[in-house]
Coordinates of C-alpha atoms in Angstrom, one line a residue:
Chain A
X1073 CA 0.0 0.0 0.0
X1074 CA 2.7 2.5 1.0
X1075 CA 4.9 2.0 -2.0
X1076 CA 1.9 2.6 -4.3
X1077 CA 1.1 5.8 -2.4
X1078 CA 4.7 6.9 -2.4
X1079 CA 4.8 6.2 -6.2
X1080 CA 1.7 8.2 -6.8
X1081 CA 3.0 11.1 -4.8
X1082 CA 6.3 10.9 -6.6
X1083 CA 4.6 11.0 -10.0
X1084 CA 2.6 13.9 -8.8
X1085 CA 5.7 15.8 -7.7
X1086 CA 7.4 15.1 -11.0
X1087 CA 4.5 16.4 -13.0
X1088 CA 4.1 19.5 -10.8
X1089 CA 7.9 20.1 -11.1
X1090 CA 7.8 19.8 -14.9
X1091 CA 4.8 22.1 -15.1
X1092 CA 6.6 24.8 -13.0
X1093 CA 9.7 24.3 -15.1
X1094 CA 7.7 24.8 -18.3
X1095 CA 6.2 28.0 -17.0
X1096 CA 9.7 29.2 -16.1
X1097 CA 11.0 28.2 -19.5
X1098 CA 8.2 30.1 -21.2
X1099 CA 8.8 33.3 -19.1
X1100 CA 12.5 33.0 -19.6
X1101 CA 12.1 33.8 -23.3
X1102 CA 10.0 36.9 -22.6
X1103 CA 12.7 38.1 -20.2
X1104 CA 15.5 37.3 -22.5
X1105 CA 13.9 38.8 -25.6
X1106 CA 13.0 42.0 -23.8
X1107 CA 16.3 42.1 -22.0
X1108 CA 18.5 42.0 -25.2
X1109 CA 16.1 44.3 -26.9
X1110 CA 16.6 46.9 -24.1
X1111 CA 20.4 46.5 -23.9
X1112 CA 21.0 46.6 -27.7
X1113 CA 18.2 49.1 -28.5
X1114 CA 19.0 51.6 -25.8
X1115 CA 22.3 52.6 -27.4
X1116 CA 20.5 53.5 -30.6
X1117 CA 17.8 55.6 -28.9
X1118 CA 18.6 59.3 -29.1
X1119 CA 17.5 62.5 -30.7
X1120 CA 19.2 61.5 -34.0
X1121 CA 16.9 58.4 -34.3
X1122 CA 13.9 60.6 -34.5
X1123 CA 15.4 63.5 -36.4
X1124 CA 17.4 62.0 -39.2
X1125 CA 16.6 59.9 -42.3
X1126 CA 17.8 56.3 -42.8
X1127 CA 21.5 56.5 -43.8
X1128 CA 23.4 54.8 -46.6
X1129 CA 25.7 52.1 -45.2
X1130 CA 28.7 53.4 -43.3
X1131 CA 27.3 56.8 -42.2
X1132 CA 25.2 57.8 -39.3
X1133 CA 21.5 58.6 -39.4
X1134 CA 18.1 57.9 -37.9
X1135 CA 14.8 56.3 -38.7
X1136 CA 12.6 59.4 -39.2
X1137 CA 11.3 58.5 -42.6
X1138 CA 10.6 54.9 -41.5
X1139 CA 8.8 56.1 -38.3
X1140 CA 6.7 58.5 -40.3
X1141 CA 5.8 56.0 -42.9
X1142 CA 4.8 53.4 -40.3
X1143 CA 2.6 56.0 -38.6
X1144 CA 1.0 57.1 -41.9
X1145 CA 0.2 53.6 -43.1
X1146 CA -1.0 52.4 -39.7
X1147 CA -3.2 55.4 -39.5
X1148 CA -4.8 54.9 -42.9
X1149 CA -5.2 51.2 -42.2
X1150 CA -7.0 52.1 -38.9
X1151 CA -9.3 54.5 -40.8
X1152 CA -10.2 51.8 -43.3
X1153 CA -10.3 48.8 -40.9
X1154 CA -12.1 50.3 -37.9
X1155 CA -15.5 51.1 -39.5
X1156 CA -15.4 48.0 -41.7
X1157 CA -14.7 45.7 -38.7
X1158 CA -17.2 47.4 -36.4
X1159 CA -20.0 47.2 -39.0
X1160 CA -19.3 43.6 -39.9
X1161 CA -19.1 42.7 -36.2
X1162 CA -22.4 44.5 -35.6
X1163 CA -24.1 42.4 -38.2
X1164 CA -22.8 39.2 -36.6
X1165 CA -23.9 40.3 -33.1
X1166 CA -27.2 42.0 -33.8
X1167 CA -28.6 40.6 -37.0
X1168 CA -27.1 37.1 -37.5
X1169 CA -27.5 35.3 -34.2
X1170 CA -28.2 31.7 -35.0
X1171 CA -28.3 32.2 -38.7
X1172 CA -26.3 30.0 -41.0
X1173 CA -24.9 32.9 -43.0
X1174 CA -23.7 34.4 -39.7
X1175 CA -22.0 31.2 -38.8
X1176 CA -20.3 31.1 -42.2
X1177 CA -19.0 34.7 -41.9
X1178 CA -17.8 34.0 -38.3
X1179 CA -16.0 30.9 -39.5
X1180 CA -14.3 32.6 -42.4
X1181 CA -13.4 35.6 -40.2
X1182 CA -11.7 33.3 -37.7
X1183 CA -9.7 31.7 -40.4
X1184 CA -8.6 35.1 -41.8
X1185 CA -7.7 36.0 -38.2
X1186 CA -5.0 33.3 -38.1
X1187 CA -4.1 33.2 -41.8
X1188 CA -0.5 33.8 -42.6
X1189 CA 0.0 37.6 -43.1
X1190 CA 2.3 36.9 -46.0
X1191 CA -0.6 35.5 -48.0
X1192 CA -2.5 38.8 -47.5
X1193 CA 0.6 40.5 -48.8
X1194 CA 0.5 38.3 -51.9
X1195 CA -3.2 39.1 -52.4
X1196 CA -2.8 42.8 -52.2
X1197 CA 0.3 42.6 -54.5
X1198 CA -1.9 40.9 -57.1
X1199 CA -4.9 43.0 -56.6
X1200 CA -3.3 46.4 -56.3
X1201 CA 0.5 46.5 -57.0
X1202 CA 0.2 44.6 -60.3
X1203 CA -2.8 46.7 -61.5
X1204 CA -1.3 50.0 -60.5
X1205 CA 2.0 49.0 -61.9
X1206 CA 4.1 50.1 -58.9
X1207 CA 4.5 49.5 -55.2
X1208 CA 2.7 52.1 -53.1
X1209 CA 1.9 53.2 -49.6
X1210 CA -1.8 52.8 -50.4
X1211 CA -1.2 49.1 -51.1
X1212 CA 0.7 48.8 -47.8
X1213 CA -2.2 50.5 -45.9
X1214 CA -4.8 48.2 -47.5
X1215 CA -2.8 45.1 -46.6
X1216 CA -2.6 46.2 -43.0
X1217 CA -6.3 47.1 -43.0
X1218 CA -7.2 43.6 -44.2
X1219 CA -5.1 42.1 -41.3
X1220 CA -6.9 44.4 -38.8
X1221 CA -10.5 43.7 -39.9
X1222 CA -10.8 40.2 -38.5
X1223 CA -9.5 41.3 -35.1
X1224 CA -12.0 44.1 -34.9
X1225 CA -14.9 42.0 -36.2
X1226 CA -14.2 39.4 -33.5
X1227 CA -13.9 41.8 -30.5
X1228 CA -16.8 43.9 -31.7
X1229 CA -19.1 40.9 -31.9
X1230 CA -17.9 39.6 -28.5
X1231 CA -18.4 43.0 -26.8
X1232 CA -21.8 43.6 -28.3
X1233 CA -22.9 40.2 -27.2
X1234 CA -22.0 41.0 -23.6
X1235 CA -24.5 43.9 -23.6
X1236 CA -27.5 42.7 -21.6
X1237 CA -30.7 42.2 -23.7
X1238 CA -32.6 44.1 -21.1
X1239 CA -31.0 47.4 -22.3
X1240 CA -32.0 46.7 -25.9
X1241 CA -35.5 45.7 -24.9
X1242 CA -36.0 48.8 -22.7
X1243 CA -34.9 51.0 -25.6
X1244 CA -37.2 49.1 -28.0
X1245 CA -40.1 49.5 -25.6
X1246 CA -39.6 53.2 -25.7
X1247 CA -40.3 53.0 -29.5
X1248 CA -36.7 53.3 -30.8
X1249 CA -36.1 51.6 -34.1
X1250 CA -33.5 48.9 -34.0
X1251 CA -30.7 50.9 -35.7
X1252 CA -31.1 53.6 -33.0
X1253 CA -31.0 51.0 -30.3
X1254 CA -27.8 49.7 -31.8
X1255 CA -26.1 53.0 -32.4
X1256 CA -27.3 54.9 -29.3
X1257 CA -27.6 52.2 -26.7
X1258 CA -25.6 49.1 -27.5
X1259 CA -22.6 50.9 -28.9
X1260 CA -22.4 53.1 -25.9
X1261 CA -22.6 50.2 -23.5
X1262 CA -19.9 48.4 -25.4
X1263 CA -17.7 51.4 -26.3
X1264 CA -14.7 50.6 -24.1
X1265 CA -14.6 47.0 -25.2
X1266 CA -14.7 48.0 -28.8
X1267 CA -12.0 50.6 -28.3
X1268 CA -9.9 47.9 -26.7
X1269 CA -10.4 45.7 -29.8
X1270 CA -9.2 48.5 -32.1
X1271 CA -6.1 49.1 -29.9
X1272 CA -5.3 45.5 -30.0
X1273 CA -5.7 45.5 -33.8
X1274 CA -3.4 48.4 -34.1
X1275 CA -0.9 46.6 -31.9
X1276 CA -1.2 43.6 -34.2
X1277 CA -0.4 45.5 -37.4
X1278 CA 2.4 47.7 -36.0
X1279 CA 4.9 45.0 -36.2
X1280 CA 3.7 43.3 -39.4
X1281 CA 6.5 43.0 -41.9
X1282 CA 5.6 40.3 -44.4
X1283 CA 2.6 42.0 -46.0
X1284 CA 4.5 45.2 -46.4
X1285 CA 7.4 43.6 -48.3
X1286 CA 5.3 43.2 -51.4
X1287 CA 3.2 46.3 -51.1
X1288 CA 4.8 49.4 -49.6
X1289 CA 8.2 48.0 -50.2
X1290 CA 10.7 50.5 -48.7
X1291 CA 12.1 53.9 -49.4
X1292 CA 15.5 55.3 -48.5
X1293 CA 14.2 58.8 -48.5
X1294 CA 11.4 61.0 -47.0
X1295 CA 8.2 60.6 -49.0
X1296 CA 4.7 61.6 -48.3
X1297 CA 3.4 60.5 -51.7
X1298 CA 1.0 57.6 -51.0
X1299 CA 1.3 56.5 -54.6
X1300 CA 5.0 55.6 -54.2
X1301 CA 6.9 53.2 -52.1
X1302 CA 7.1 54.3 -48.5
X1303 CA 9.7 53.5 -45.8
X1304 CA 8.3 51.7 -42.7
X1305 CA 9.9 50.5 -39.5
X1306 CA 9.5 46.7 -39.9
X1307 CA 10.9 46.5 -43.4
X1308 CA 13.8 48.8 -42.5
X1309 CA 14.6 46.6 -39.5
X1310 CA 14.5 43.5 -41.8
X1311 CA 16.9 45.1 -44.3
X1312 CA 19.2 46.7 -41.7
X1313 CA 19.5 43.6 -39.5
X1314 CA 20.3 41.3 -42.3
X1315 CA 23.0 43.7 -43.6
X1316 CA 26.7 43.3 -42.7
X1317 CA 27.0 47.0 -41.6
X1318 CA 27.3 47.6 -37.9
X1319 CA 25.7 51.1 -38.1
X1320 CA 22.6 49.6 -39.8
X1321 CA 22.4 46.8 -37.2
X1322 CA 22.4 49.3 -34.3
X1323 CA 19.6 51.2 -36.0
X1324 CA 17.7 47.9 -36.5
X1325 CA 17.9 47.3 -32.8
X1326 CA 16.7 50.8 -32.1
X1327 CA 13.7 50.3 -34.4
X1328 CA 12.9 47.0 -32.9
X1329 CA 12.9 48.5 -29.4
X1330 CA 10.6 51.3 -30.6
X1331 CA 8.1 48.9 -32.1
X1332 CA 8.1 46.6 -29.1
X1333 CA 7.6 49.5 -26.6
X1334 CA 4.7 50.9 -28.6
X1335 CA 3.1 47.5 -28.9
X1336 CA 3.4 46.8 -25.2
X1337 CA 2.0 50.3 -24.4
X1338 CA -1.0 49.7 -26.7
X1339 CA -1.6 46.3 -25.2
X1340 CA -1.4 47.5 -21.6
X1341 CA -3.6 50.5 -22.4
X1342 CA -6.1 48.1 -23.9
X1343 CA -6.0 45.9 -20.8
X1344 CA -6.5 48.8 -18.5
X1345 CA -9.5 50.0 -20.5
X1346 CA -11.0 46.5 -20.5
X1347 CA -10.4 46.1 -16.7
X1348 CA -11.9 49.6 -16.1
X1349 CA -15.1 48.9 -18.1
X1350 CA -15.6 45.5 -16.4
X1351 CA -15.1 47.3 -13.1
X1352 CA -17.7 49.9 -13.9
X1353 CA -20.4 47.4 -14.8
Chain B
X255 CA -60.6 52.2 -28.1
X256 CA -60.0 55.2 -30.4
X257 CA -57.0 56.2 -28.3
X258 CA -55.6 52.8 -28.7
X259 CA -56.1 53.0 -32.5
X260 CA -54.4 56.3 -32.6
X261 CA -51.5 55.1 -30.7
X262 CA -51.4 52.1 -32.9
X263 CA -51.4 54.3 -36.0
X264 CA -48.7 56.5 -34.6
X265 CA -46.7 53.5 -33.6
X266 CA -47.0 52.1 -37.0
X267 CA -46.1 55.4 -38.6
X268 CA -43.0 55.6 -36.4
X269 CA -42.4 52.0 -37.3
X270 CA -42.5 52.8 -41.0
X271 CA -40.1 55.6 -40.5
X272 CA -37.8 53.5 -38.4
X273 CA -38.3 50.6 -40.9
X274 CA -36.4 52.5 -43.5
X275 CA -33.6 53.3 -41.2
X276 CA -33.6 49.8 -39.9
X277 CA -33.4 48.3 -43.4
X278 CA -30.7 50.7 -44.4
X279 CA -28.6 50.0 -41.3
X280 CA -29.1 46.2 -41.6
X281 CA -28.1 46.3 -45.3
X282 CA -25.0 48.4 -44.5
X283 CA -23.8 46.0 -41.8
X284 CA -24.6 43.1 -44.1
X285 CA -22.5 44.6 -46.9
X286 CA -19.5 44.7 -44.6
X287 CA -20.1 41.2 -43.4
X288 CA -20.2 40.1 -47.0
X289 CA -16.9 42.0 -47.5
X290 CA -15.2 39.5 -45.2
X291 CA -16.2 36.7 -47.5
X292 CA -15.2 38.8 -50.5
X293 CA -11.7 39.2 -49.1
X294 CA -11.3 35.4 -48.7
X295 CA -12.7 34.9 -52.3
X296 CA -10.2 37.5 -53.5
X297 CA -7.3 35.8 -51.8
X298 CA -8.2 32.5 -53.3
X299 CA -8.8 33.9 -56.8
X300 CA -5.6 36.0 -56.9
X301 CA -3.5 33.1 -55.7
X302 CA -5.0 30.7 -58.2
X303 CA -4.7 33.1 -61.1
X304 CA -1.2 34.1 -60.1
X305 CA -0.1 30.5 -59.7
X306 CA -1.7 29.3 -62.9
X307 CA 1.2 29.8 -65.3
X308 CA 3.7 27.9 -63.1
X309 CA 1.3 25.1 -62.4
X310 CA 0.5 24.8 -66.1
X311 CA 4.1 24.8 -67.1
X312 CA 5.4 22.3 -64.5
X313 CA 2.2 20.4 -63.7
X314 CA 2.2 18.0 -60.8
X315 CA 6.0 17.8 -60.9
X316 CA 6.0 21.2 -59.3
X317 CA 5.1 19.5 -56.0
X318 CA 7.8 16.8 -56.2
X319 CA 10.7 18.7 -57.6
X320 CA 13.5 19.9 -55.4
X321 CA 15.3 22.0 -58.0
X322 CA 14.9 25.8 -57.7
X323 CA 16.9 27.5 -60.4
X324 CA 16.0 31.0 -61.5
X325 CA 18.7 30.9 -64.3
X326 CA 17.4 27.8 -66.1
X327 CA 13.8 28.6 -64.9
X328 CA 13.3 25.2 -63.3
X329 CA 11.2 25.5 -60.2
X330 CA 9.9 22.9 -57.7
X331 CA 8.2 23.3 -54.4
X332 CA 9.6 20.3 -52.6
X333 CA 12.3 22.0 -50.6
X334 CA 10.2 24.8 -49.2
X335 CA 7.3 22.5 -48.4
X336 CA 9.7 20.1 -46.7
X337 CA 11.2 23.0 -44.7
X338 CA 7.8 24.3 -43.7
X339 CA 6.7 20.9 -42.4
X340 CA 9.9 20.1 -40.6
X341 CA 10.3 23.4 -38.8
X342 CA 6.7 23.3 -37.8
X343 CA 7.1 19.7 -36.5
X344 CA 10.1 20.8 -34.4
X345 CA 8.1 23.7 -33.1
X346 CA 5.2 21.4 -32.1
X347 CA 7.5 18.8 -30.6
X348 CA 9.0 21.4 -28.2
X349 CA 5.9 23.7 -28.0
X350 CA 3.1 21.3 -27.1
X351 CA 4.6 19.8 -23.9
X352 CA 5.8 23.2 -22.6
X353 CA 2.5 24.9 -23.4
X354 CA 0.7 22.0 -21.7
X355 CA 2.8 22.6 -18.6
X356 CA 2.2 26.3 -18.6
X357 CA -1.6 25.8 -19.0
X358 CA -1.6 23.2 -16.2
X359 CA 0.4 25.5 -13.9
X360 CA -2.0 28.4 -14.5
X361 CA -5.2 26.5 -14.1
X362 CA -4.5 23.9 -11.5
X363 CA -1.4 24.8 -9.5
X364 CA -0.6 28.5 -9.2
X365 CA -1.9 30.6 -6.3
X366 CA -4.8 32.9 -7.3
X367 CA -2.9 36.1 -7.0
X368 CA -0.4 34.9 -9.5
X369 CA -2.9 33.8 -12.1
X370 CA -3.6 37.1 -13.8
X371 CA -0.1 38.5 -13.9
X372 CA 1.1 35.1 -15.4
X373 CA -1.7 35.1 -18.0
X374 CA -0.9 38.7 -19.0
X375 CA 2.8 37.9 -19.3
X376 CA 2.1 34.9 -21.6
X377 CA -0.2 37.1 -23.6
X378 CA 2.5 39.8 -24.0
X379 CA 4.8 37.1 -25.3
X380 CA 2.1 36.5 -28.0
X381 CA 1.9 40.3 -28.8
X382 CA 5.6 40.7 -29.6
X383 CA 5.8 40.7 -33.4
X384 CA 7.7 38.1 -35.3
X385 CA 10.3 40.5 -36.7
X386 CA 11.5 41.0 -33.1
X387 CA 11.9 37.3 -32.6
X388 CA 13.7 37.3 -35.9
X389 CA 16.3 39.8 -35.1
X390 CA 16.7 38.3 -31.6
X391 CA 17.1 34.9 -33.2
X392 CA 19.7 36.1 -35.6
X393 CA 21.9 37.9 -33.1
X394 CA 21.3 36.0 -29.9
X395 CA 19.8 32.6 -30.4
X396 CA 21.7 31.5 -33.5
X397 CA 25.2 32.1 -32.0
X398 CA 24.1 30.4 -28.8
X399 CA 22.8 27.4 -30.6
X400 CA 26.0 27.3 -32.7
X401 CA 28.3 27.4 -29.7
X402 CA 26.5 25.3 -27.2
X403 CA 23.5 23.3 -28.4
X404 CA 24.6 22.0 -31.8
X405 CA 28.1 20.7 -30.7
X406 CA 26.4 18.9 -27.9
X407 CA 23.8 17.4 -30.2
X408 CA 26.5 16.3 -32.7
X409 CA 28.5 14.7 -30.0
X410 CA 25.6 12.8 -28.4
X411 CA 22.7 12.1 -30.8
X412 CA 24.9 12.5 -33.8
X413 CA 26.7 9.3 -33.0
X414 CA 23.5 7.3 -32.6
X415 CA 22.8 5.3 -35.8
X416 CA 19.5 6.3 -37.4
X417 CA 18.6 9.6 -35.7
X418 CA 22.3 10.5 -35.9
X419 CA 21.6 11.4 -39.6
X420 CA 19.5 14.4 -38.3
X421 CA 22.5 15.9 -36.5
X422 CA 25.4 15.8 -39.0
X423 CA 27.6 18.4 -40.4
X424 CA 29.2 21.6 -39.0
X425 CA 27.4 23.6 -36.4
X426 CA 26.3 26.7 -38.3
X427 CA 23.7 28.1 -35.9
X428 CA 21.7 29.1 -38.9
X429 CA 19.5 26.3 -40.1
X430 CA 16.3 24.3 -39.8
X431 CA 16.8 23.4 -36.1
X432 CA 17.2 27.1 -35.0
X433 CA 14.1 28.0 -37.1
X434 CA 12.2 25.3 -35.3
X435 CA 13.3 26.6 -31.9
X436 CA 12.2 30.1 -32.7
X437 CA 8.8 28.9 -33.9
X438 CA 8.4 26.9 -30.8
X439 CA 8.9 30.0 -28.6
X440 CA 6.4 31.9 -30.9
X441 CA 3.6 29.3 -30.8
X442 CA 3.9 28.7 -27.0
X443 CA 1.7 31.6 -25.9
X444 CA -1.0 30.7 -28.5
X445 CA -1.2 27.1 -27.6
X446 CA -1.0 27.7 -23.8
X447 CA -3.7 30.4 -24.0
X448 CA -6.2 28.1 -25.7
X449 CA -5.3 25.2 -23.5
X450 CA -5.8 27.3 -20.4
X451 CA -9.2 28.5 -21.7
X452 CA -10.2 24.9 -22.5
X453 CA -9.1 23.6 -19.0
X454 CA -11.2 26.3 -17.5
X455 CA -14.3 25.0 -19.2
X456 CA -14.0 21.7 -17.2
X457 CA -16.6 21.9 -14.4
X458 CA -14.9 22.4 -11.1
X459 CA -17.1 19.7 -9.6
X460 CA -15.5 17.0 -11.6
X461 CA -12.0 17.8 -10.4
X462 CA -13.2 18.4 -6.8
X463 CA -15.0 15.0 -6.6
X464 CA -11.9 13.3 -7.9
X465 CA -9.8 15.0 -5.3
X466 CA -12.3 13.9 -2.7
X467 CA -11.7 10.3 -3.8
X468 CA -8.1 10.8 -2.9
X469 CA -6.6 11.5 -6.3
X470 CA -3.4 13.5 -6.7
X471 CA -3.2 16.6 -8.9
X472 CA -1.5 14.8 -11.7
X473 CA -4.2 12.1 -11.6
X474 CA -6.9 14.7 -11.7
X475 CA -5.3 16.3 -14.8
X476 CA -4.5 13.0 -16.5
X477 CA -7.8 11.2 -15.9
X478 CA -10.4 13.9 -15.6
X479 CA -9.3 17.3 -17.1
X480 CA -7.5 15.9 -20.2
X481 CA -10.2 13.4 -21.3
X482 CA -12.9 16.1 -20.8
X483 CA -11.0 18.8 -22.6
X484 CA -9.2 16.7 -25.3
X485 CA -11.1 18.1 -28.3
X486 CA -10.2 21.7 -27.2
X487 CA -6.6 20.8 -26.5
X488 CA -6.4 19.3 -30.0
X489 CA -8.0 22.4 -31.4
X490 CA -5.5 24.6 -29.6
X491 CA -2.6 22.6 -31.0
X492 CA -3.9 22.9 -34.5
X493 CA -4.3 26.6 -34.0
X494 CA -0.6 26.8 -33.0
X495 CA 0.3 24.7 -35.9
X496 CA -1.5 27.0 -38.3
X497 CA 0.6 29.9 -36.9
X498 CA 3.8 28.0 -37.2
X499 CA 3.2 27.0 -40.8
X500 CA 2.7 30.5 -42.0
X501 CA 5.2 32.3 -39.8
X502 CA 7.5 34.4 -41.9
X503 CA 9.9 36.9 -40.5
X504 CA 11.3 35.0 -37.5
X505 CA 12.1 32.0 -39.8
X506 CA 13.5 34.1 -42.6
X507 CA 16.2 35.5 -40.3
X508 CA 17.5 32.2 -39.1
X509 CA 16.9 29.5 -41.7
X510 CA 19.6 30.3 -44.2
X511 CA 17.4 30.2 -47.3
X512 CA 18.8 27.3 -49.2
X513 CA 16.5 25.4 -51.6
X514 CA 17.9 22.0 -50.6
X515 CA 16.7 19.1 -48.6
X516 CA 19.2 17.8 -46.1
X517 CA 18.7 14.9 -43.8
X518 CA 20.5 16.9 -41.2
X519 CA 18.5 19.5 -39.2
X520 CA 21.7 21.5 -38.7
X521 CA 21.9 22.5 -42.4
X522 CA 20.3 25.6 -43.9
X523 CA 17.0 25.1 -45.6
X524 CA 14.0 27.3 -46.5
X525 CA 10.3 27.4 -45.9
X526 CA 7.5 28.6 -48.2
X527 CA 7.1 31.9 -46.4
X528 CA 10.9 32.5 -46.1
X529 CA 11.3 31.9 -49.8
X530 CA 8.5 34.4 -50.5
X531 CA 9.9 37.0 -48.2
X532 CA 13.4 36.7 -49.6
X533 CA 12.8 36.3 -53.3
X534 CA 9.5 37.9 -54.2
X535 CA 10.6 41.5 -54.8
X536 CA 13.7 40.4 -56.6
X537 CA 12.1 37.7 -58.8
X538 CA 12.7 38.4 -62.5
X539 CA 10.6 36.7 -65.1
X540 CA 6.9 35.7 -65.1
X541 CA 7.6 32.0 -64.5
X542 CA 9.7 32.8 -61.4
X543 CA 7.1 35.1 -59.9
X544 CA 4.3 32.7 -60.7
X545 CA 6.2 29.8 -59.1
X546 CA 6.5 31.9 -55.9
X547 CA 2.8 32.6 -55.9
X548 CA 2.2 28.9 -56.4
X549 CA 4.2 28.4 -53.2
X550 CA 1.9 30.9 -51.6
X551 CA -1.1 28.9 -52.8
X552 CA 0.2 25.7 -51.4
X553 CA 0.8 27.4 -48.0
X554 CA -2.7 28.8 -48.1
X555 CA -4.3 25.5 -48.8
X556 CA -2.3 23.8 -46.0
X557 CA -3.0 26.5 -43.4
X558 CA -6.6 26.7 -44.4
X559 CA -7.2 23.0 -43.8
X560 CA -5.4 23.1 -40.5
X561 CA -7.1 26.2 -39.2
X562 CA -10.6 25.1 -40.4
X563 CA -10.1 21.8 -38.6
X564 CA -9.0 23.7 -35.4
X565 CA -12.0 26.0 -35.7
X566 CA -14.4 23.0 -36.1
X567 CA -13.0 21.3 -33.1
X568 CA -13.3 24.4 -30.9
X569 CA -16.9 25.0 -32.1
X570 CA -17.7 21.4 -31.1
X571 CA -16.2 22.1 -27.7
X572 CA -18.3 25.3 -27.3
X573 CA -21.5 23.3 -28.1
X574 CA -20.5 20.6 -25.6
X575 CA -19.9 23.2 -22.9
X576 CA -23.1 25.0 -23.8
X577 CA -25.3 21.9 -23.5

């Protein structure tokens, strides 16, 4: 009896030990990645990084054009992706509960949510770059918007579903037509959750590299022309990190730190917003 | 009576007025929902159209040819497809047990105050974009693997007949094995997050009654939680696999981009997404470009099947939890 019990306890201890080790192993990477990023990136952070253009190899410079390009393309993508995602999410939550068409859209949306982003890049290359005859910032922004939409659709639907039906019924009982109920009651109740979704979607696209390679390409110089290739942080990091030049590699680390910090800030803001809204209700 | 009718009329009038707004708003939201389907249709159409010239030219041989020669315009998908499958397999081999351990720790073992911070940290790991893993892999992980892990593997497993073939050649640091490592780290948070959610759907009563019968934690997990949650666990694994198959930047940095199939995992290779990222903008000639798009089509088909399967399993789990 006792050896059996001892053996069971031993197995239990081993499993628990392995489980703790696995958690430590997982967190170790987070610490190591962020640690090296801070150490290597900090030396590149300075006024020059934000004030100068990407340099040719062997001379000093900054990432100003890449930062600006990333902000512009992310901004346009957000302007396209947010209304699209919110309206499609509204359809799923308010008009398609239990319908087969709704199920289909939800299914496809979830697949697009996890689909490789490089495929989206190929699609936009075929649909826009080939037709227009050149790489452009527009194509980059559209590719980013397509990656954003499934994230926003998903969170919008989830958040709208959390709104209690009693609110909708009360508004309907006062004689409000359904669209008014949705826009003036449900949206307001779910606002913080929806904003959280948009922030997470922006965080998702700010580091996307693969879809920009075939669409916005890159630009060594300052450009505000949306019909031409535009510099952007991820592609510059890719190009500079793979190069043999030490100056370029330092700049790549600086850009990587910049992207990671902004993504973490977006994520944490989104989390605080979500926690705040659940605290309020 | 007449008052009622009046209200009724007024109500109907308001209804009619609202009916237009309602129909318009519903149509608007419907249009954007349809747009989601249109995007998918567009992706499929553009990939098929773009790949058509290469597939017509090479036929079925495209799938089973290793050669990739832009000069003689001979292209085959075998090397990148092999690389994609092998790196993902390594990622799953390392990722699944570790993710399982993490999910187990979060749901069953860790004190309550630690649950949220731990979950958040794992989710932040998922939020870090792949290019960051790529640059870190190139400058930190690859040299480490080259100096410490690969020599050890060559000395130990390399001497074993059979699997020894997987660990031959000089330690380069850059290669299939390192790419698999990076992918494992990247899919960890996805798989463990799904597993954690799935474990939490297991009714607490089941675990508690098993504890009451005298079971240890590992027995509860092995005999109650896992059997109950196995569909969801499998769904989570497939979701992670879908990610690993299509992951681009992290792999591109460390795999070495060689269109060759080596038995040894220490040699450079390539994956579909790495080949696309490296060669697409430099591809000269229609056949070259079309062959690359054909690679994209293959990747899309594989990931679509894996993700659809994952989704179907998770939907089944939801229905089971709902009933």
